[in-house]
Tab-separated table of C-alpha atoms in Angstrom:
chain	number	residue	atom	x	y	z
X	1	UNK	CA	-4.102	17.214	11.118
X	2	UNK	CA	-2.152	13.852	9.390
X	3	UNK	CA	0.576	13.330	12.089
X	4	UNK	CA	3.403	11.784	10.194
X	5	UNK	CA	6.227	9.842	11.622
X	6	UNK	CA	9.160	10.087	9.266
X	7	UNK	CA	11.968	6.836	9.183
X	8	UNK	CA	14.928	7.092	7.176
X	9	UNK	CA	18.439	6.717	8.393
X	10	UNK	CA	19.918	9.600	6.168
X	11	UNK	CA	18.998	13.036	8.021
X	12	UNK	CA	19.262	15.039	5.034
X	13	UNK	CA	16.418	13.084	3.499
X	14	UNK	CA	14.349	13.119	6.763
X	15	UNK	CA	15.321	17.133	6.792
X	16	UNK	CA	13.828	17.464	3.279
X	17	UNK	CA	10.652	15.160	3.491
X	18	UNK	CA	10.224	17.229	6.889
X	19	UNK	CA	10.166	20.952	5.635
X	20	UNK	CA	7.542	19.736	3.091
X	21	UNK	CA	5.058	18.122	4.511
X	22	UNK	CA	5.027	20.612	7.558
X	23	UNK	CA	4.921	23.446	5.130
X	24	UNK	CA	1.171	21.707	4.152
X	25	UNK	CA	-1.717	23.228	6.377
X	26	UNK	CA	-3.181	20.042	7.098
X	27	UNK	CA	-0.027	17.759	7.438
X	28	UNK	CA	2.398	17.891	10.210
X	29	UNK	CA	5.581	15.750	11.232
X	30	UNK	CA	5.417	14.316	15.165
X	31	UNK	CA	8.597	12.181	15.300
X	32	UNK	CA	11.733	10.871	13.045
X	33	UNK	CA	13.656	7.779	13.237
X	34	UNK	CA	16.974	6.617	11.863
X	35	UNK	CA	16.307	3.097	11.883
X	36	UNK	CA	13.637	0.863	12.393
X	37	UNK	CA	13.665	0.037	15.705
X	38	UNK	CA	13.335	3.720	16.645
X	39	UNK	CA	10.183	3.638	14.284
X	40	UNK	CA	8.520	1.113	15.900
X	41	UNK	CA	9.490	2.855	19.386
X	42	UNK	CA	8.296	6.194	18.325
X	43	UNK	CA	4.651	4.422	16.607
X	44	UNK	CA	3.892	3.239	19.578
X	45	UNK	CA	4.717	6.353	21.496
X	46	UNK	CA	3.126	8.609	18.993
X	47	UNK	CA	0.571	7.013	17.468
X	48	UNK	CA	0.764	8.220	13.751
X	49	UNK	CA	-1.835	8.864	11.453
X	50	UNK	CA	0.817	7.907	8.516
X	51	UNK	CA	4.584	6.640	8.420
X	52	UNK	CA	7.018	7.051	5.486
X	53	UNK	CA	9.310	4.133	6.124
X	54	UNK	CA	12.835	3.618	4.224
X	55	UNK	CA	13.440	-0.174	3.144
X	56	UNK	CA	17.010	0.138	3.948
X	57	UNK	CA	18.157	1.087	7.119
X	58	UNK	CA	20.704	-0.306	9.785
X	59	UNK	CA	19.627	-2.933	12.219
X	60	UNK	CA	15.948	-3.624	12.259
X	61	UNK	CA	15.119	-2.599	8.300
X	62	UNK	CA	11.789	-0.834	7.255
X	63	UNK	CA	9.948	-3.900	6.003
X	64	UNK	CA	10.807	-5.624	9.783
X	65	UNK	CA	9.693	-2.585	10.980
X	66	UNK	CA	6.410	-1.890	8.872
X	67	UNK	CA	5.477	-5.214	9.439
X	68	UNK	CA	5.862	-5.041	13.493
X	69	UNK	CA	3.666	-1.572	13.083
X	70	UNK	CA	1.355	-3.163	11.259
X	71	UNK	CA	0.687	-6.002	13.704
X	72	UNK	CA	0.412	-4.163	16.978
X	73	UNK	CA	-3.440	-3.995	17.676
X	74	UNK	CA	-2.573	-0.631	19.103
X	75	UNK	CA	-1.619	0.682	15.836
X	76	UNK	CA	-4.481	-0.245	13.945
X	77	UNK	CA	-5.018	2.918	12.499
X	78	UNK	CA	-1.908	3.621	11.344
X	79	UNK	CA	-1.188	3.594	7.549
X	80	UNK	CA	1.997	2.438	6.380
X	81	UNK	CA	3.984	3.865	3.033
X	82	UNK	CA	6.998	2.453	2.175
X	83	UNK	CA	9.922	4.726	0.656
X	84	UNK	CA	11.727	2.491	-2.632
X	85	UNK	CA	13.388	3.136	-5.287
X	86	UNK	CA	12.569	0.113	-8.447
X	87	UNK	CA	15.774	-1.686	-7.522
X	88	UNK	CA	13.565	-2.817	-4.685
X	89	UNK	CA	10.961	-4.865	-6.131
X	90	UNK	CA	11.731	-7.854	-4.213
X	91	UNK	CA	9.973	-6.506	-1.167
X	92	UNK	CA	7.024	-5.376	-2.653
X	93	UNK	CA	4.656	-8.246	-2.330
X	94	UNK	CA	6.081	-8.958	1.408
X	95	UNK	CA	5.696	-5.483	2.603
X	96	UNK	CA	1.773	-5.056	1.091
X	97	UNK	CA	1.001	-8.769	2.471
X	98	UNK	CA	2.377	-7.399	5.899
X	99	UNK	CA	-0.439	-4.634	5.130
X	100	UNK	CA	1.793	-1.511	3.650
X	101	UNK	CA	-0.794	0.771	2.347
X	102	UNK	CA	1.430	1.640	-0.653
X	103	UNK	CA	4.783	2.813	-1.891
X	104	UNK	CA	6.815	6.180	-2.640
X	105	UNK	CA	9.706	6.517	-4.988
X	106	UNK	CA	12.427	8.941	-3.105
X	107	UNK	CA	12.556	11.630	-5.856
X	108	UNK	CA	8.524	11.578	-6.075
X	109	UNK	CA	7.442	15.408	-6.766
X	110	UNK	CA	6.801	17.541	-3.767
X	111	UNK	CA	3.043	18.182	-4.546
X	112	UNK	CA	2.798	14.033	-4.863
X	113	UNK	CA	4.205	13.600	-1.735
X	114	UNK	CA	1.762	15.515	-0.283
X	115	UNK	CA	-1.257	14.117	-1.730
X	116	UNK	CA	0.065	10.716	-1.429
X	117	UNK	CA	-0.212	11.434	2.513
X	118	UNK	CA	-3.503	12.548	2.021
X	119	UNK	CA	-4.816	9.407	-0.051
X	120	UNK	CA	-3.271	6.651	1.980
X	121	UNK	CA	-4.562	8.832	5.515
X	122	UNK	CA	-7.903	8.469	3.474
X	123	UNK	CA	-7.571	4.769	3.728
X	124	UNK	CA	-6.794	4.402	-0.315
X	125	UNK	CA	-3.818	2.424	-1.686
X	126	UNK	CA	-0.758	4.247	-2.955
X	127	UNK	CA	0.227	2.087	-6.539
X	128	UNK	CA	1.517	4.520	-8.611
X	129	UNK	CA	1.164	2.824	-12.292
X	130	UNK	CA	4.979	2.357	-12.670
X	131	UNK	CA	5.485	0.330	-9.481
X	132	UNK	CA	2.019	-1.353	-10.294
X	133	UNK	CA	3.307	-2.833	-13.605
X	134	UNK	CA	6.149	-3.966	-11.563
X	135	UNK	CA	4.524	-5.143	-9.253
X	136	UNK	CA	2.597	-7.409	-11.921
X	137	UNK	CA	5.655	-8.554	-13.648
X	138	UNK	CA	7.156	-9.598	-10.504
X	139	UNK	CA	3.989	-11.874	-9.933
X	140	UNK	CA	3.715	-13.121	-13.434
X	141	UNK	CA	7.721	-14.878	-12.664
X	142	UNK	CA	6.780	-15.957	-9.287
X	143	UNK	CA	5.548	-19.963	-9.197
X	144	UNK	CA	2.068	-20.732	-8.139
X	145	UNK	CA	1.199	-20.055	-4.452
X	146	UNK	CA	-0.895	-22.558	-2.474
X	147	UNK	CA	-3.352	-24.999	-3.912
X	148	UNK	CA	-6.680	-23.316	-4.877
X	149	UNK	CA	-6.079	-19.776	-3.519
X	150	UNK	CA	-9.726	-19.167	-5.024
X	151	UNK	CA	-11.252	-20.716	-1.476
X	152	UNK	CA	-10.369	-17.304	-0.116
X	153	UNK	CA	-13.111	-15.826	-2.255
X	154	UNK	CA	-15.934	-18.414	-1.187
X	155	UNK	CA	-17.453	-15.550	0.837
X	156	UNK	CA	-18.012	-13.199	-1.421
X	157	UNK	CA	-21.025	-12.504	-3.729
X	158	UNK	CA	-20.723	-12.960	-7.648
X	159	UNK	CA	-20.927	-8.968	-7.681
X	160	UNK	CA	-18.081	-8.549	-4.944
X	161	UNK	CA	-15.506	-10.431	-6.810
X	162	UNK	CA	-16.250	-8.485	-9.876
X	163	UNK	CA	-15.250	-5.696	-7.855
X	164	UNK	CA	-11.956	-7.180	-6.317
X	165	UNK	CA	-10.849	-8.039	-10.003
X	166	UNK	CA	-11.715	-4.115	-11.336
X	167	UNK	CA	-9.401	-3.036	-7.764
X	168	UNK	CA	-6.830	-5.544	-9.049
X	169	UNK	CA	-6.936	-4.147	-12.571
X	170	UNK	CA	-5.660	-0.433	-10.924
X	171	UNK	CA	-9.685	0.816	-11.360
X	172	UNK	CA	-10.602	3.901	-8.769
X	173	UNK	CA	-14.135	3.535	-7.275
X	174	UNK	CA	-15.190	6.428	-9.543
X	175	UNK	CA	-13.896	3.768	-12.567
X	176	UNK	CA	-15.354	0.805	-11.300
X	177	UNK	CA	-18.696	2.640	-11.053
X	178	UNK	CA	-18.697	3.486	-14.662
X	179	UNK	CA	-17.902	0.231	-15.460
X	180	UNK	CA	-20.694	-1.815	-13.568
X	181	UNK	CA	-23.068	1.163	-14.313
X	182	UNK	CA	-23.900	2.127	-10.677
X	183	UNK	CA	-23.522	5.107	-8.196
X	184	UNK	CA	-19.635	5.622	-7.124
X	185	UNK	CA	-21.110	5.528	-3.510
X	186	UNK	CA	-22.365	1.926	-4.446
X	187	UNK	CA	-18.950	1.023	-5.863
X	188	UNK	CA	-17.551	1.786	-2.567
X	189	UNK	CA	-19.414	-0.004	-0.628
X	190	UNK	CA	-19.046	-3.138	-2.536
X	191	UNK	CA	-14.935	-2.225	-2.198
X	192	UNK	CA	-15.549	-1.548	1.814
X	193	UNK	CA	-17.582	-5.269	2.163
X	194	UNK	CA	-14.651	-6.599	-0.141
X	195	UNK	CA	-12.120	-5.620	2.339
X	196	UNK	CA	-14.432	-6.573	5.478
X	197	UNK	CA	-14.946	-10.135	4.339
X	198	UNK	CA	-11.791	-10.905	3.285
X	199	UNK	CA	-10.034	-9.019	6.315
X	200	UNK	CA	-7.586	-6.694	4.407
X	201	UNK	CA	-6.998	-3.338	5.487
X	202	UNK	CA	-6.933	-1.421	2.432
X	203	UNK	CA	-6.953	-1.886	-1.849
X	204	UNK	CA	-2.905	-2.425	-1.637
X	205	UNK	CA	-3.900	-6.063	-0.107
X	206	UNK	CA	-6.838	-6.475	-2.478
X	207	UNK	CA	-4.612	-6.030	-5.202
X	208	UNK	CA	-2.504	-8.871	-3.845
X	209	UNK	CA	-5.511	-11.095	-3.403
X	210	UNK	CA	-6.572	-10.552	-7.229
X	211	UNK	CA	-3.669	-11.936	-8.451
X	212	UNK	CA	-3.397	-14.487	-5.934
X	213	UNK	CA	-6.670	-16.102	-6.940
X	214	UNK	CA	-6.248	-15.322	-10.508
X	215	UNK	CA	-9.222	-12.801	-10.517
X	216	UNK	CA	-6.895	-10.672	-12.626
X	217	UNK	CA	-3.961	-12.528	-14.696
X	218	UNK	CA	-0.845	-10.680	-16.221
X	219	UNK	CA	-1.816	-11.048	-19.849
X	220	UNK	CA	1.998	-11.695	-20.428
X	221	UNK	CA	1.999	-14.292	-17.911
X	222	UNK	CA	0.403	-16.687	-20.467
X	223	UNK	CA	3.132	-16.961	-22.923
X	224	UNK	CA	6.047	-17.438	-20.446
């Protein structure tokens, strides 16, 4: 059973999500929070597998609450998915750097919500094509970060760098395997080793690193 914590200040939204999630045989809602402070407290008490976290909540907002949950050593197995709308893009990089496993738009299709919880619980990133495009576009407008960020990649082999770049391009393990002409298991191993060497929790953070280190460059940024 995948144990889920819902955090949203709108009771009606929580009720709708709860009804849907509890209808699945492999998913159950263990707690609901109406603000970020309560979300952190309940996460520590219930140790859920997945937290669905709204950003705009009173008091401690969802972004700060997510950061506290993901920084807690006792919650190292807990994944956080940010509930967002497209006008909140400025938070995406900050949430990913904090360790969020991905994003869901609140009006997502019911079946997609259930699948998203399963995907994140399995350790995959949840970055829809629409959100990924906005993420990349936002990054292209940002000034360069710290000097020579590629130093972070020094511990990777050439093949691992190639794999991180492909993850940054949005490819799945199966697509990476096809591109590199290796087995899916081998592709998964390369991804896992890259994550360990770079000290990241999941593929979402690999995407950030791929752009921060210029392994992947937004095509349209070259003309800006």
